[in-house]
mmCIF file of C-alpha atoms in Angstrom:
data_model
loop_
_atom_site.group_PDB
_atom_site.id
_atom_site.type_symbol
_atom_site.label_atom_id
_atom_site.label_comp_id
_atom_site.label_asym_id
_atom_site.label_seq_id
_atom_site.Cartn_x
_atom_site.Cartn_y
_atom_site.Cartn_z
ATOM 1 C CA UNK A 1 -50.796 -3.590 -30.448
ATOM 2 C CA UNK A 2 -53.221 -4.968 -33.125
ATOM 3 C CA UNK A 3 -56.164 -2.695 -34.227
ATOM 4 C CA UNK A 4 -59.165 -4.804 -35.704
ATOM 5 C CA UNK A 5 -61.789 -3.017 -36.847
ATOM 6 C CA UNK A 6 -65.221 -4.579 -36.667
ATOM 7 C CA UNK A 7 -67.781 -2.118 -37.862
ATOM 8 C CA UNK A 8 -69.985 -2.915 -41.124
ATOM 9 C CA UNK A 9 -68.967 -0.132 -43.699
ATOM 10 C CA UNK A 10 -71.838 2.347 -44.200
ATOM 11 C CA UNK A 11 -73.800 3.034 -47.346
ATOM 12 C CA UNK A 12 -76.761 2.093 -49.615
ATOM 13 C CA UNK A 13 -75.563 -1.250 -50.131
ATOM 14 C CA UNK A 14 -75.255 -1.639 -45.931
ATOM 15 C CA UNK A 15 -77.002 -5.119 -44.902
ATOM 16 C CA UNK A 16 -80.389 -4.368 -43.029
ATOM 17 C CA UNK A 17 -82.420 -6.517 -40.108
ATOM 18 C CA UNK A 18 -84.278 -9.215 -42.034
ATOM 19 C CA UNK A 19 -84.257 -7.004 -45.314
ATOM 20 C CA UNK A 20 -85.492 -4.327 -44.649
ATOM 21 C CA UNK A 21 -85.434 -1.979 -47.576
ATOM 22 C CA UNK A 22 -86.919 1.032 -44.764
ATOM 23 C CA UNK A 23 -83.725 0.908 -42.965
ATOM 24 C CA UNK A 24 -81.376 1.054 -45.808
ATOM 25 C CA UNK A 25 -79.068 4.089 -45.263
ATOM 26 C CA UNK A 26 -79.586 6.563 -47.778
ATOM 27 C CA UNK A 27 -76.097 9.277 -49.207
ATOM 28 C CA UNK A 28 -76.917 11.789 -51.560
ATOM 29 C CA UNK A 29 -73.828 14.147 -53.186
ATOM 30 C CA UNK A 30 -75.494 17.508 -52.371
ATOM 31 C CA UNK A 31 -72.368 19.500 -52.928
ATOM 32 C CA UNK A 32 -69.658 18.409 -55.790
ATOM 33 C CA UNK A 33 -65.754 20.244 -55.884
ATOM 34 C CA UNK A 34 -67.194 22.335 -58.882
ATOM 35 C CA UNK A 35 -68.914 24.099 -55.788
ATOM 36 C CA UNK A 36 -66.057 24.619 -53.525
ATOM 37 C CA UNK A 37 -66.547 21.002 -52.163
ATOM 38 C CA UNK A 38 -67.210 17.402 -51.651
ATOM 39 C CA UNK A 39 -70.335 17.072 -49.204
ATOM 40 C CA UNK A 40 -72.989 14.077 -48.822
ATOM 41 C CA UNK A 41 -75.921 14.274 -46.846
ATOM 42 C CA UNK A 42 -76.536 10.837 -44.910
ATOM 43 C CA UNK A 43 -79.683 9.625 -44.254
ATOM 44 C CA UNK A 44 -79.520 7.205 -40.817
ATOM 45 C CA UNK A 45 -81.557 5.205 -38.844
ATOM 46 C CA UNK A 46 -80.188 4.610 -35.333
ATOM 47 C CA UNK A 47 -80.407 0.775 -35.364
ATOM 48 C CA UNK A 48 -78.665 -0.021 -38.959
ATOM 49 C CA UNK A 49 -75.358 -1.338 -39.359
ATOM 50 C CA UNK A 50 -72.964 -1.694 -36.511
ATOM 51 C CA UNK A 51 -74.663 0.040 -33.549
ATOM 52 C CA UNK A 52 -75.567 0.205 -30.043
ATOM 53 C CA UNK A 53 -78.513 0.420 -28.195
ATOM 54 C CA UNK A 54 -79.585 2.691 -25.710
ATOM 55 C CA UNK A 55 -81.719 1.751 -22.114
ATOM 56 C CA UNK A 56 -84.172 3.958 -24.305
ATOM 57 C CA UNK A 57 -84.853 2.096 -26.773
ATOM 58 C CA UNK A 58 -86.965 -0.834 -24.708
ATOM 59 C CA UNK A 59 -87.472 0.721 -21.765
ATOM 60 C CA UNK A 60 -88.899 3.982 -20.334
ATOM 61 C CA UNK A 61 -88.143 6.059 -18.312
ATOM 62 C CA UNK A 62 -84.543 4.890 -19.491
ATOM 63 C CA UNK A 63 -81.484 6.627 -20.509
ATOM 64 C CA UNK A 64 -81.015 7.647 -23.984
ATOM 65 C CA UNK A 65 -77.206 7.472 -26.008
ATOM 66 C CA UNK A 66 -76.281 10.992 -24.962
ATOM 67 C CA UNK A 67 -76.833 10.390 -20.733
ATOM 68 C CA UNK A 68 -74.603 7.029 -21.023
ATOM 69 C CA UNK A 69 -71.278 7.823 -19.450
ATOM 70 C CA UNK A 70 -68.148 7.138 -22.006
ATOM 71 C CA UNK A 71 -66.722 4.290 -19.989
ATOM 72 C CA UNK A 72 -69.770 2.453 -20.666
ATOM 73 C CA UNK A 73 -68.228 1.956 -24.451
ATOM 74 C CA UNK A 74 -65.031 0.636 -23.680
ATOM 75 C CA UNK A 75 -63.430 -2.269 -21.623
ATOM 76 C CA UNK A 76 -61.937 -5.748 -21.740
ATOM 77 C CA UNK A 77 -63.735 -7.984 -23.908
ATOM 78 C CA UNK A 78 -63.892 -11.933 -24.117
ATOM 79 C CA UNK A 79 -65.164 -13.059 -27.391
ATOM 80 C CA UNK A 80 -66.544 -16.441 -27.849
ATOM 81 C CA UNK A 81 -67.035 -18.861 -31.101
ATOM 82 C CA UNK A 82 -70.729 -20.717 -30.697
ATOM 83 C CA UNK A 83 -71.085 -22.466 -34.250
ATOM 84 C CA UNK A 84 -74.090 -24.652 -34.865
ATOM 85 C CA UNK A 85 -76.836 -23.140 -32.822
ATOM 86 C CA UNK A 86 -79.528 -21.056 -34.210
ATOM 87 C CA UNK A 87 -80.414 -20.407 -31.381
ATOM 88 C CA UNK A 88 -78.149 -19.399 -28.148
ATOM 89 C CA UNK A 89 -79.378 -20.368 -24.684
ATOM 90 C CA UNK A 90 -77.688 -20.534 -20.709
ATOM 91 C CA UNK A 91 -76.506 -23.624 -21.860
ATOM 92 C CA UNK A 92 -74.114 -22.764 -24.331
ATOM 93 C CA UNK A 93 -72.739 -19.680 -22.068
ATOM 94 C CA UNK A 94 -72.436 -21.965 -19.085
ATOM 95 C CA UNK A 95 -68.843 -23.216 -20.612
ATOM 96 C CA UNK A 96 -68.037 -19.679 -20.165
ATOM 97 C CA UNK A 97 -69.291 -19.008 -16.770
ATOM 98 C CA UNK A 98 -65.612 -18.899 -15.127
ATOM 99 C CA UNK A 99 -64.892 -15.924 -17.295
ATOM 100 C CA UNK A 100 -67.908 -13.863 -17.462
ATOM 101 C CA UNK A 101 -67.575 -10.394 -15.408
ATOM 102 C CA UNK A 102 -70.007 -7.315 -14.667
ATOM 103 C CA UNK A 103 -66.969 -5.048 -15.887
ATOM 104 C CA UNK A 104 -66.210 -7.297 -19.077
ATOM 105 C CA UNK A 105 -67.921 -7.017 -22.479
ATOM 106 C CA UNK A 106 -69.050 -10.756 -24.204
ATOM 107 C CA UNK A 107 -69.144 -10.920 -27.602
ATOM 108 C CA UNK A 108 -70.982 -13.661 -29.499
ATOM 109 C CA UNK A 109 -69.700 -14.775 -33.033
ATOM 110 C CA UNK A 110 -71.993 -17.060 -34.082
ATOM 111 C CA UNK A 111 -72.411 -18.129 -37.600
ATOM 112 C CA UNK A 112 -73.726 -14.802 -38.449
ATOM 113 C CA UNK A 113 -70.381 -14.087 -39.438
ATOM 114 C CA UNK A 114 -70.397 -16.702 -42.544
ATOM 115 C CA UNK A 115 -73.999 -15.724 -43.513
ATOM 116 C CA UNK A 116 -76.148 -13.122 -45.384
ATOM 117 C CA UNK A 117 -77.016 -10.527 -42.699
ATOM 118 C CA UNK A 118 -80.219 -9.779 -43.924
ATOM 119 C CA UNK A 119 -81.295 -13.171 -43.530
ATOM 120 C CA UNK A 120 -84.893 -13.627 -41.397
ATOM 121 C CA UNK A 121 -83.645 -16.663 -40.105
ATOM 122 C CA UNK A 122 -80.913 -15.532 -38.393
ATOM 123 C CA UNK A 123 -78.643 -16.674 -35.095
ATOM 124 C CA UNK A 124 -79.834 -15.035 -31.700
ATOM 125 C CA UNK A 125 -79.814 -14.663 -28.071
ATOM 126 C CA UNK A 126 -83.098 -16.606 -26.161
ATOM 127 C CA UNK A 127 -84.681 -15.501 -23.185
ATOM 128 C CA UNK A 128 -82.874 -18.175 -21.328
ATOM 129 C CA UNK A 129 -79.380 -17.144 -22.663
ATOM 130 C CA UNK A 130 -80.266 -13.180 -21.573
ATOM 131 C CA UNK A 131 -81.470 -14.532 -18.081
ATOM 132 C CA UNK A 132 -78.413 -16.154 -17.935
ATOM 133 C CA UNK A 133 -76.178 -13.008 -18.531
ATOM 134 C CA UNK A 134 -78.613 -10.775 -16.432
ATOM 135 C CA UNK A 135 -77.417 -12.963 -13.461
ATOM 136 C CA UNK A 136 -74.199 -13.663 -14.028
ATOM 137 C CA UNK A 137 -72.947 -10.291 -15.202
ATOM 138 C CA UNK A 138 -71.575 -8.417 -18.084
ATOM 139 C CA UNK A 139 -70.690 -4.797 -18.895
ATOM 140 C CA UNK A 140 -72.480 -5.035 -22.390
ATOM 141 C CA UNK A 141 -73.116 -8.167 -24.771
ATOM 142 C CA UNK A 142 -72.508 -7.903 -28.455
ATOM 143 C CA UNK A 143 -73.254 -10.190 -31.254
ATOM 144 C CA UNK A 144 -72.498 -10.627 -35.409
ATOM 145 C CA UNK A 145 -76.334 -10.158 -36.314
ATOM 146 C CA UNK A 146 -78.150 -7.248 -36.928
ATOM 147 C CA UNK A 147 -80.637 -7.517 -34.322
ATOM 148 C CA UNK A 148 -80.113 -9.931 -30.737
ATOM 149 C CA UNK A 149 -83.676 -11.204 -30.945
ATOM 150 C CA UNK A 150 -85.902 -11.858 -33.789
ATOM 151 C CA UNK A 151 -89.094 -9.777 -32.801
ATOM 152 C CA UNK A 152 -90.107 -11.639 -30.457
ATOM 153 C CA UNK A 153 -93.087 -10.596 -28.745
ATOM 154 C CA UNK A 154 -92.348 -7.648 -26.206
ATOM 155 C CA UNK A 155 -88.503 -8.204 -26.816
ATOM 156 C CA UNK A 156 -87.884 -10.182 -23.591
ATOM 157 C CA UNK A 157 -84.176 -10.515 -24.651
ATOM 158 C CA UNK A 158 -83.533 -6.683 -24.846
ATOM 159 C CA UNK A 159 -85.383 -5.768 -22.108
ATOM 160 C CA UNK A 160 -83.498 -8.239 -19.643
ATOM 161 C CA UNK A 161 -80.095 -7.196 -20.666
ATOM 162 C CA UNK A 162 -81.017 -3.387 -20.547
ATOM 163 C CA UNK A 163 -83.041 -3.392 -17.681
ATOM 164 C CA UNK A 164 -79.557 -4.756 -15.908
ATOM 165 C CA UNK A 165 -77.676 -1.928 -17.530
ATOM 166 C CA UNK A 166 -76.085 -4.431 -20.141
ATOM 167 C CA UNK A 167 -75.275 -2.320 -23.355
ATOM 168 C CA UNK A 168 -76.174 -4.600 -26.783
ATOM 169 C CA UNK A 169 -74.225 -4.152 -29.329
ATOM 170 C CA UNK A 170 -75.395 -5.174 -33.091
ATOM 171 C CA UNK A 171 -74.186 -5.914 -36.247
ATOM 172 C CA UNK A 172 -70.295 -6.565 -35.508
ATOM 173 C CA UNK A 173 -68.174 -8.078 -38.151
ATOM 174 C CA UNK A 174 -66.241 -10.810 -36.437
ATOM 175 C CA UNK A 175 -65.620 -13.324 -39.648
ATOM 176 C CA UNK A 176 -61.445 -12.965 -39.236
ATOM 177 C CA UNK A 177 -61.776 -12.210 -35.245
ATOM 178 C CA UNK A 178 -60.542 -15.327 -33.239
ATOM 179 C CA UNK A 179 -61.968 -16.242 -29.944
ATOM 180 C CA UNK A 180 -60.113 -14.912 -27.041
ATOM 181 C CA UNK A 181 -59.588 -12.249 -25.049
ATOM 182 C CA UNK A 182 -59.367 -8.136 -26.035
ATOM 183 C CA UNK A 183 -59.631 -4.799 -25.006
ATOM 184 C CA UNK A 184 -63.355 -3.435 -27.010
ATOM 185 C CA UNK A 185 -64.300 -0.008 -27.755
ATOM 186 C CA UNK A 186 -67.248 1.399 -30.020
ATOM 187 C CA UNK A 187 -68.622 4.907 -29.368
ATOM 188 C CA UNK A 188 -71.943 6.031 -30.169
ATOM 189 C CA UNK A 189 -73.224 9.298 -31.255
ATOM 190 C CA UNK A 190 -73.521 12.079 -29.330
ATOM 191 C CA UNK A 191 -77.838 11.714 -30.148
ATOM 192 C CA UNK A 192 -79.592 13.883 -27.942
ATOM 193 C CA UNK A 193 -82.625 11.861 -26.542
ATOM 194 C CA UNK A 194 -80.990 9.050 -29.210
ATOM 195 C CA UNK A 195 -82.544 5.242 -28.360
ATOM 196 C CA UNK A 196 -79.182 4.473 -29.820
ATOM 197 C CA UNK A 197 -76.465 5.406 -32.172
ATOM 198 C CA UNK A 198 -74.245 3.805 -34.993
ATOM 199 C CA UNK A 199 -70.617 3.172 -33.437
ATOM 200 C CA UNK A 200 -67.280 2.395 -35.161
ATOM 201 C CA UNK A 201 -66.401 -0.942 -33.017
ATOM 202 C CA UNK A 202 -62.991 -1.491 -32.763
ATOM 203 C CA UNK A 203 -61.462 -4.561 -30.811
ATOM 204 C CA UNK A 204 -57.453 -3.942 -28.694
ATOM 205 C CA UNK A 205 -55.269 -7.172 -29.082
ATOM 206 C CA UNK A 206 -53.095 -6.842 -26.451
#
């Protein structure tokens, strides 16, 4: 069994949405060996690097990281390779339709994955692409960007996806992951009240 791992590593040089220097995680050596031992204090926000995001964080009353059952955070996944697009719509998940499943993760690797994350101008799931999923079914959606939509107003795309109990998953590092089929896992935080939670996301090949 083959073990990929595709979490962004953490620290102050981490890749934020659009730039952000706010949302730049922040370590600071607040105990050295000299004093018995090695401890940094890490300064977070929910939403940078690979993460997930809670029902909380669009919606309310919604659940927050800490009421989500485990099993939410794990299950066969299908990734898919949609190059070209800046933009991902119904129409390029149709091709896909056969193998899309309520208890099945997609994951999108776009060209995201051969780009500067904190680009403004980066690759992203329309309204019509969320619709799309929302019908047809999927146990969470993930994608190689650090954000699924690009702010649009009232964040349709989040709000379709969570209101149907699909988990999003951000910021995935998929460059060397083929398309095909896997077994996904990436476990938040135990946040209480949390609108979401960094995960290490890990991808099963079988």
């Amino acid at each position: 069994m083959e073990i990929i791992d595709i979490s962004l590593p953490l620290s102050e040089e981490t890749p934020t949405y659009k730039g952000r220097k706010e949302k730049k995680p922040r370590l600071e050596r607040i105990r050295t060996l000299s004093q018995g031992a090695n401890e940094t204090r890490l300064t977070l926000e929910t939403h940078t690097g690979t993460h997930v995001d809670a029902p909380l964080h669009m919606l309310s009353p919604a659940n927050s990281i800490d009421q989500l059952p485990l099993s939410s955070f794990l299950g066969p996944a299908l990734v898919v390779e949609i190059r070209g697009v800046e933009a991902i719509a119904a129409e390029h998940l149709s091709p896909f339709q056969q193998f899309l499943s309520p208890q099945q993760f997609l994951i999108l690797k776009t060209d995201n994955s051969f780009s500067d994350l904190s680009r403004e101008n980066f690759v992203y799931l329309t309204v019509s692409g969320a619709s799309y999923l929302a019908q047809q079914g999927a146990k969470g959606v993930g994608i190689d960007s650090l954000g699924i939509e690009r702010d649009q107003p009232g964040h349709p795309t989040h709000r379709l996806l969570l209101e149907k109990g699909i988990l999003i998953f951000e910021g995935l590092y998929l460059r060397e992951v083929e398309p095909g089929f896997y077994y996904f896992l990436s476990f938040p935080l135990k946040i209480k009240e949390g609108d979401g939670s960094p995960t290490r996301a890990v991808l099963f090949r079988m």
